[in-house]
Structures are given as structure tokens and as C-alpha cells.
PDB file of C-alpha atoms in Angstrom:
ATOM      1  CA  MET A   1      33.191  50.862 -79.640  1.00  0.00           C
ATOM      2  CA  PRO A   2      36.336  50.537 -77.580  1.00  0.00           C
ATOM      3  CA  ARG A   3      36.921  47.225 -75.928  1.00  0.00           C
ATOM      4  CA  PRO A   4      36.660  48.319 -72.196  1.00  0.00           C
ATOM      5  CA  THR A   5      33.238  49.906 -72.823  1.00  0.00           C
ATOM      6  CA  LEU A   6      31.997  46.731 -74.514  1.00  0.00           C
ATOM      7  CA  GLN A   7      33.167  44.639 -71.587  1.00  0.00           C
ATOM      8  CA  ILE A   8      31.431  46.948 -69.074  1.00  0.00           C
ATOM      9  CA  LEU A   9      28.149  46.810 -71.011  1.00  0.00           C
ATOM     10  CA  LEU A  10      28.422  43.025 -71.314  1.00  0.00           C
ATOM     11  CA  GLY A  11      29.056  42.723 -67.530  1.00  0.00           C
ATOM     12  CA  ILE A  12      26.048  44.969 -66.717  1.00  0.00           C
ATOM     13  CA  THR A  13      23.864  42.875 -69.110  1.00  0.00           C
ATOM     14  CA  VAL A  14      24.998  39.642 -67.448  1.00  0.00           C
ATOM     15  CA  VAL A  15      24.290  41.028 -63.938  1.00  0.00           C
ATOM     16  CA  ILE A  16      20.782  42.247 -64.949  1.00  0.00           C
ATOM     17  CA  ALA A  17      19.919  38.948 -66.631  1.00  0.00           C
ATOM     18  CA  PHE A  18      21.266  36.970 -63.673  1.00  0.00           C
ATOM     19  CA  SER A  19      19.326  39.034 -61.117  1.00  0.00           C
ATOM     20  CA  ALA A  20      16.098  38.755 -63.146  1.00  0.00           C
ATOM     21  CA  TYR A  21      16.163  34.943 -63.197  1.00  0.00           C
ATOM     22  CA  TRP A  22      17.810  34.152 -59.862  1.00  0.00           C
ATOM     23  CA  ASN A  23      15.555  34.093 -56.832  1.00  0.00           C
ATOM     24  CA  PRO A  24      17.413  32.953 -53.677  1.00  0.00           C
ATOM     25  CA  LEU A  25      14.096  32.186 -51.883  1.00  0.00           C
ATOM     26  CA  THR A  26      13.028  29.374 -54.247  1.00  0.00           C
ATOM     27  CA  GLY A  27      15.686  27.094 -52.792  1.00  0.00           C
ATOM     28  CA  TYR A  28      14.291  27.649 -49.210  1.00  0.00           C
ATOM     29  CA  ILE A  29      10.595  27.104 -49.777  1.00  0.00           C
ATOM     30  CA  ALA A  30       9.604  24.295 -47.413  1.00  0.00           C
ATOM     31  CA  ASP A  31       7.260  21.477 -48.270  1.00  0.00           C
ATOM     32  CA  GLU A  32       3.839  21.271 -46.591  1.00  0.00           C
ATOM     33  CA  GLN A  33       5.045  18.974 -43.784  1.00  0.00           C
ATOM     34  CA  THR A  34       7.956  21.293 -42.894  1.00  0.00           C
ATOM     35  CA  SER A  35       5.651  24.338 -42.985  1.00  0.00           C
ATOM     36  CA  ALA A  36       3.167  22.556 -40.681  1.00  0.00           C
ATOM     37  CA  ARG A  37       5.986  21.706 -38.239  1.00  0.00           C
ATOM     38  CA  ARG A  38       7.142  25.367 -38.244  1.00  0.00           C
ATOM     39  CA  GLU A  39       3.628  26.446 -37.317  1.00  0.00           C
ATOM     40  CA  GLY A  40       3.854  24.280 -34.216  1.00  0.00           C
ATOM     41  CA  LEU A  41       7.093  25.836 -33.016  1.00  0.00           C
ATOM     42  CA  ALA A  42       7.214  28.454 -30.292  1.00  0.00           C
ATOM     43  CA  THR A  43       7.579  31.994 -31.591  1.00  0.00           C
ATOM     44  CA  THR A  44       8.984  33.453 -28.322  1.00  0.00           C
ATOM     45  CA  TYR A  45      11.202  31.983 -25.592  1.00  0.00           C
ATOM     46  CA  ILE A  46      11.786  33.838 -22.322  1.00  0.00           C
ATOM     47  CA  ASP A  47      13.914  32.751 -19.375  1.00  0.00           C
ATOM     48  CA  GLN A  48      12.741  33.860 -15.900  1.00  0.00           C
ATOM     49  CA  PRO A  49       9.673  35.839 -17.123  1.00  0.00           C
ATOM     50  CA  ARG A  50       7.593  37.894 -14.640  1.00  0.00           C
ATOM     51  CA  SER A  51       4.439  39.857 -15.378  1.00  0.00           C
ATOM     52  CA  TRP A  52       2.449  42.110 -13.066  1.00  0.00           C
ATOM     53  CA  ARG A  53      -1.232  42.879 -13.564  1.00  0.00           C
ATOM     54  CA  TYR A  54      -3.006  45.828 -11.921  1.00  0.00           C
ATOM     55  CA  ASP A  55      -6.735  46.418 -11.454  1.00  0.00           C
ATOM     56  CA  GLU A  56      -8.573  49.481 -12.728  1.00  0.00           C
ATOM     57  CA  ASN A  57      -7.734  51.376  -9.491  1.00  0.00           C
ATOM     58  CA  GLY A  58      -3.978  50.821  -9.972  1.00  0.00           C
ATOM     59  CA  LYS A  59      -3.656  48.199  -7.167  1.00  0.00           C
ATOM     60  CA  LEU A  60      -1.579  45.115  -7.762  1.00  0.00           C
ATOM     61  CA  ALA A  61      -3.915  42.287  -8.742  1.00  0.00           C
ATOM     62  CA  ASP A  62      -1.533  39.442  -9.461  1.00  0.00           C
ATOM     63  CA  ILE A  63       1.962  38.343 -10.501  1.00  0.00           C
ATOM     64  CA  LEU A  64       2.770  35.476 -12.832  1.00  0.00           C
ATOM     65  CA  GLU A  65       6.346  34.181 -13.132  1.00  0.00           C
ATOM     66  CA  ALA A  66       8.142  31.017 -14.282  1.00  0.00           C
ATOM     67  CA  THR A  67      11.592  29.627 -14.906  1.00  0.00           C
ATOM     68  CA  LYS A  68      10.893  29.463 -18.662  1.00  0.00           C
ATOM     69  CA  ALA A  69       8.061  30.483 -20.976  1.00  0.00           C
ATOM     70  CA  GLU A  70       7.388  29.500 -24.620  1.00  0.00           C
ATOM     71  CA  TYR A  71       4.697  31.364 -26.502  1.00  0.00           C
ATOM     72  CA  PHE A  72       2.862  29.602 -29.363  1.00  0.00           C
ATOM     73  CA  ARG A  73       1.093  32.039 -31.704  1.00  0.00           C
ATOM     74  CA  ALA A  74      -0.988  29.342 -33.453  1.00  0.00           C
ATOM     75  CA  ASP A  75      -2.691  28.325 -30.170  1.00  0.00           C
ATOM     76  CA  ASP A  76      -2.341  31.764 -28.491  1.00  0.00           C
ATOM     77  CA  GLU A  77      -0.970  30.107 -25.383  1.00  0.00           C
ATOM     78  CA  THR A  78       2.186  30.118 -23.298  1.00  0.00           C
ATOM     79  CA  LEU A  79       3.805  26.941 -21.891  1.00  0.00           C
ATOM     80  CA  LEU A  80       5.401  27.572 -18.499  1.00  0.00           C
ATOM     81  CA  ASP A  81       8.058  25.614 -16.578  1.00  0.00           C
ATOM     82  CA  GLN A  82       7.654  25.848 -12.798  1.00  0.00           C
ATOM     83  CA  PRO A  83       5.032  28.633 -12.871  1.00  0.00           C
ATOM     84  CA  ARG A  84       4.356  30.641  -9.776  1.00  0.00           C
ATOM     85  CA  PHE A  85       1.249  32.809  -9.453  1.00  0.00           C
ATOM     86  CA  TYR A  86       0.562  35.342  -6.692  1.00  0.00           C
ATOM     87  CA  SER A  87      -2.934  36.738  -6.310  1.00  0.00           C
ATOM     88  CA  GLN A  88      -3.966  39.671  -4.230  1.00  0.00           C
ATOM     89  CA  ALA A  89      -7.572  39.198  -3.074  1.00  0.00           C
ATOM     90  CA  ASP A  90     -10.060  42.029  -2.544  1.00  0.00           C
ATOM     91  CA  SER A  91      -9.634  41.805   1.243  1.00  0.00           C
ATOM     92  CA  GLU A  92      -5.868  42.519   0.996  1.00  0.00           C
ATOM     93  CA  ARG A  93      -5.255  38.831   1.526  1.00  0.00           C
ATOM     94  CA  SER A  94      -2.872  37.035  -0.863  1.00  0.00           C
ATOM     95  CA  TRP A  95      -2.500  33.570  -2.295  1.00  0.00           C
ATOM     96  CA  SER A  96       0.625  31.824  -3.680  1.00  0.00           C
ATOM     97  CA  VAL A  97       0.284  29.135  -6.324  1.00  0.00           C
ATOM     98  CA  ALA A  98       3.110  26.900  -7.616  1.00  0.00           C
ATOM     99  CA  SER A  99       3.294  23.872  -9.877  1.00  0.00           C
ATOM    100  CA  ASP A 100       5.683  21.818 -12.028  1.00  0.00           C
ATOM    101  CA  ARG A 101       4.326  23.059 -15.360  1.00  0.00           C
ATOM    102  CA  GLY A 102       1.505  25.137 -16.730  1.00  0.00           C
ATOM    103  CA  ARG A 103      -0.258  26.472 -19.762  1.00  0.00           C
ATOM    104  CA  TYR A 104      -1.553  30.072 -19.880  1.00  0.00           C
ATOM    105  CA  LYS A 105      -4.348  31.151 -22.217  1.00  0.00           C
ATOM    106  CA  GLN A 106      -3.978  34.903 -22.255  1.00  0.00           C
ATOM    107  CA  ARG A 107      -7.274  35.940 -23.887  1.00  0.00           C
ATOM    108  CA  ARG A 108      -9.403  33.670 -21.703  1.00  0.00           C
ATOM    109  CA  GLY A 109      -7.481  34.432 -18.511  1.00  0.00           C
ATOM    110  CA  LEU A 110      -6.959  30.719 -17.716  1.00  0.00           C
ATOM    111  CA  LEU A 111      -3.897  29.155 -16.117  1.00  0.00           C
ATOM    112  CA  PHE A 112      -3.873  25.354 -16.379  1.00  0.00           C
ATOM    113  CA  LEU A 113      -1.473  23.815 -13.860  1.00  0.00           C
ATOM    114  CA  ARG A 114      -0.156  20.258 -13.839  1.00  0.00           C
ATOM    115  CA  GLY A 115       2.227  18.176 -11.752  1.00  0.00           C
ATOM    116  CA  ALA A 116       2.594  18.999  -8.099  1.00  0.00           C
ATOM    117  CA  VAL A 117       0.157  21.911  -7.745  1.00  0.00           C
ATOM    118  CA  ASN A 118       0.091  23.756  -4.426  1.00  0.00           C
ATOM    119  CA  ILE A 119      -2.004  26.807  -3.440  1.00  0.00           C
ATOM    120  CA  ILE A 120      -1.222  28.467  -0.113  1.00  0.00           C
ATOM    121  CA  ASN A 121      -3.212  31.128   1.735  1.00  0.00           C
ATOM    122  CA  ASP A 122      -0.343  33.444   2.713  1.00  0.00           C
ATOM    123  CA  GLN A 123      -2.065  34.696   5.863  1.00  0.00           C
ATOM    124  CA  SER A 124      -3.455  31.453   7.373  1.00  0.00           C
ATOM    125  CA  GLY A 125      -0.964  29.002   5.892  1.00  0.00           C
ATOM    126  CA  ALA A 126      -3.695  26.671   4.634  1.00  0.00           C
ATOM    127  CA  SER A 127      -2.394  24.541   1.759  1.00  0.00           C
ATOM    128  CA  PHE A 128      -4.406  23.110  -1.152  1.00  0.00           C
ATOM    129  CA  SER A 129      -2.571  20.339  -3.046  1.00  0.00           C
ATOM    130  CA  SER A 130      -3.525  18.528  -6.230  1.00  0.00           C
ATOM    131  CA  ARG A 131      -1.934  17.159  -9.396  1.00  0.00           C
ATOM    132  CA  ALA A 132      -4.056  19.334 -11.732  1.00  0.00           C
ATOM    133  CA  MET A 133      -5.833  22.627 -11.254  1.00  0.00           C
ATOM    134  CA  THR A 134      -7.219  25.480 -13.369  1.00  0.00           C
ATOM    135  CA  VAL A 135      -6.953  29.072 -12.123  1.00  0.00           C
ATOM    136  CA  HIS A 136      -9.473  31.530 -13.544  1.00  0.00           C
ATOM    137  CA  ILE A 137      -7.357  34.676 -13.186  1.00  0.00           C
ATOM    138  CA  ASN A 138     -10.084  37.206 -13.914  1.00  0.00           C
ATOM    139  CA  LYS A 139     -12.648  35.486 -11.648  1.00  0.00           C
ATOM    140  CA  LYS A 140     -10.041  34.802  -8.958  1.00  0.00           C
ATOM    141  CA  THR A 141     -11.052  31.142  -8.574  1.00  0.00           C
ATOM    142  CA  ALA A 142      -9.164  27.876  -8.703  1.00  0.00           C
ATOM    143  CA  GLU A 143     -10.847  24.609  -9.715  1.00  0.00           C
ATOM    144  CA  SER A 144      -9.722  21.020  -9.598  1.00  0.00           C
ATOM    145  CA  GLN A 145     -11.496  17.979 -11.033  1.00  0.00           C
ATOM    146  CA  VAL A 146      -9.042  15.537  -9.464  1.00  0.00           C
ATOM    147  CA  PRO A 147      -8.383  14.632  -5.783  1.00  0.00           C
ATOM    148  CA  VAL A 148      -7.389  17.564  -3.585  1.00  0.00           C
ATOM    149  CA  THR A 149      -5.843  17.624  -0.115  1.00  0.00           C
ATOM    150  CA  ILE A 150      -6.255  20.655   2.141  1.00  0.00           C
ATOM    151  CA  ILE A 151      -3.933  20.931   5.150  1.00  0.00           C
ATOM    152  CA  HIS A 152      -4.307  23.612   7.821  1.00  0.00           C
ATOM    153  CA  GLY A 153      -2.200  22.987  10.904  1.00  0.00           C
ATOM    154  CA  ALA A 154      -2.752  19.405  12.017  1.00  0.00           C
ATOM    155  CA  ASN A 155      -6.148  19.212  10.205  1.00  0.00           C
ATOM    156  CA  SER A 156      -6.601  17.758   6.762  1.00  0.00           C
ATOM    157  CA  ILE A 157      -9.416  17.363   4.265  1.00  0.00           C
ATOM    158  CA  GLN A 158      -9.456  15.200   1.133  1.00  0.00           C
ATOM    159  CA  ALA A 159     -12.000  15.375  -1.679  1.00  0.00           C
ATOM    160  CA  LYS A 160     -12.407  14.291  -5.317  1.00  0.00           C
ATOM    161  CA  GLY A 161     -12.195  17.959  -6.417  1.00  0.00           C
ATOM    162  CA  MET A 162     -12.970  21.521  -5.395  1.00  0.00           C
ATOM    163  CA  VAL A 163     -13.695  25.093  -6.398  1.00  0.00           C
ATOM    164  CA  LEU A 164     -11.755  27.705  -4.414  1.00  0.00           C
ATOM    165  CA  ASN A 165     -12.782  31.356  -4.389  1.00  0.00           C
ATOM    166  CA  LEU A 166      -9.629  33.443  -3.694  1.00  0.00           C
ATOM    167  CA  ASN A 167     -11.571  36.638  -2.911  1.00  0.00           C
ATOM    168  CA  ASN A 168     -13.851  35.381  -0.156  1.00  0.00           C
ATOM    169  CA  GLU A 169     -11.605  32.455   0.862  1.00  0.00           C
ATOM    170  CA  THR A 170     -14.275  29.744   0.489  1.00  0.00           C
ATOM    171  CA  ALA A 171     -13.721  26.251  -0.870  1.00  0.00           C
ATOM    172  CA  LEU A 172     -16.555  24.158  -2.254  1.00  0.00           C
ATOM    173  CA  MET A 173     -15.468  20.531  -1.944  1.00  0.00           C
ATOM    174  CA  LYS A 174     -16.608  17.921  -4.500  1.00  0.00           C
ATOM    175  CA  PRO A 175     -17.915  14.414  -3.607  1.00  0.00           C
ATOM    176  CA  ASN A 176     -16.352  11.912  -1.203  1.00  0.00           C
ATOM    177  CA  VAL A 177     -15.038  14.440   1.306  1.00  0.00           C
ATOM    178  CA  GLU A 178     -12.993  12.971   4.151  1.00  0.00           C
ATOM    179  CA  SER A 179     -11.508  15.022   6.961  1.00  0.00           C
ATOM    180  CA  LEU A 180      -9.255  14.634   9.918  1.00  0.00           C
ATOM    181  CA  TYR A 181      -9.777  17.182  12.669  1.00  0.00           C
ATOM    182  CA  VAL A 182      -7.270  17.463  15.492  1.00  0.00           C
ATOM    183  CA  ALA A 183      -8.634  19.428  18.454  1.00  0.00           C
ATOM    184  CA  SER A 184      -6.240  21.941  19.903  1.00  0.00           C
ATOM    185  CA  PRO A 185      -5.340  21.350  23.529  1.00  0.00           C
ATOM    186  CA  SER A 186      -7.270  23.583  25.940  1.00  0.00           C
TER     187      SER A 186
END
């Protein structure tokens, strides 16, 4: 056999043997602790997200936006920075909700809000403030188990919690309700 042919066959043999035994992924397999930490990392990051949801008749039902969103597949939830939620009630009335941070459970339709939470009835201007609130998006209700302050004009109401129905604009106040009513001049 001529020498160049022997060198080519030897080179091919070395490449085949090398590729059969070399696996580049073996050097990158993480230990159990590293794999567990990776499971806890967000799989999706979005800046300035906005989502619209429509009802079965094609009418706008609500809008959810935030300055930043991080989706975690393991928990099937999205962490939100400065979330804002706009809800269109059945009576063509709308509500605006804002907070410092939030957590959205997509499948359950729950928006957990924390920090300075504020819900405003866009038509009347009534404001519901708390430091923690849960919005049931599908039911169109908001619930708080911590103190809530309602301000409408010069009037204010404080309670240990509440359930707010966004469709029929009713608020069920929890125990220890205190109110300040300022009569309008006649």
C-alpha cells in the first residue's frame, strides 16, 4: 500500500475511534444540587409584558401587564414586578389594580398581589388599599385577609379584610369595621 493511502486510513481510524469514545456532554452533567437549583430558575423572562383576555362573546374582559415577568415552569406561575390589572365588569364598568409585586397562577386564574396594593373603581374613583390581596380573575373578585382601607371622596372605611365583587360592585367587609362619613354640604 502506498504511504499516503496508509496515512489516510490511519487518520480515519483515529477519528472514528476518537468520536466513539469521546462524549462532550459527560463533562457538563451537573450534580444533584446543581440540577435542583436549575429547576428553580425561571424559564422565561419578559420585560414590559401585556396580555389581553377576551370573553366568549369577543369583548375585552381584562388586561394584565407588568414591568417584568419571570415564568417558572416547575410551579407553573409567573412572578411580576409592578403588576397592573384592568378588569372590565359585566356592566361596562372597569377596575384598575396596581401593586408592587405579584404572583400569577395561570391555570387557577389567581393573581396574588403584595406590597402597596390599590384597586380603583374607574367610574366612581373609590379606592381600596391593602398590603396583600388575591384577585380571582375568572370570578372577578378580589379578597384580602389583612387590613383594608376604602376611600371615596372624603369618606373612609377601614376593616380587617374584605371580599370585593368587581361585577356588581359590592364589598363585604370583614370584622372590626370603622368608618368616617363626611356629609356633603347642602
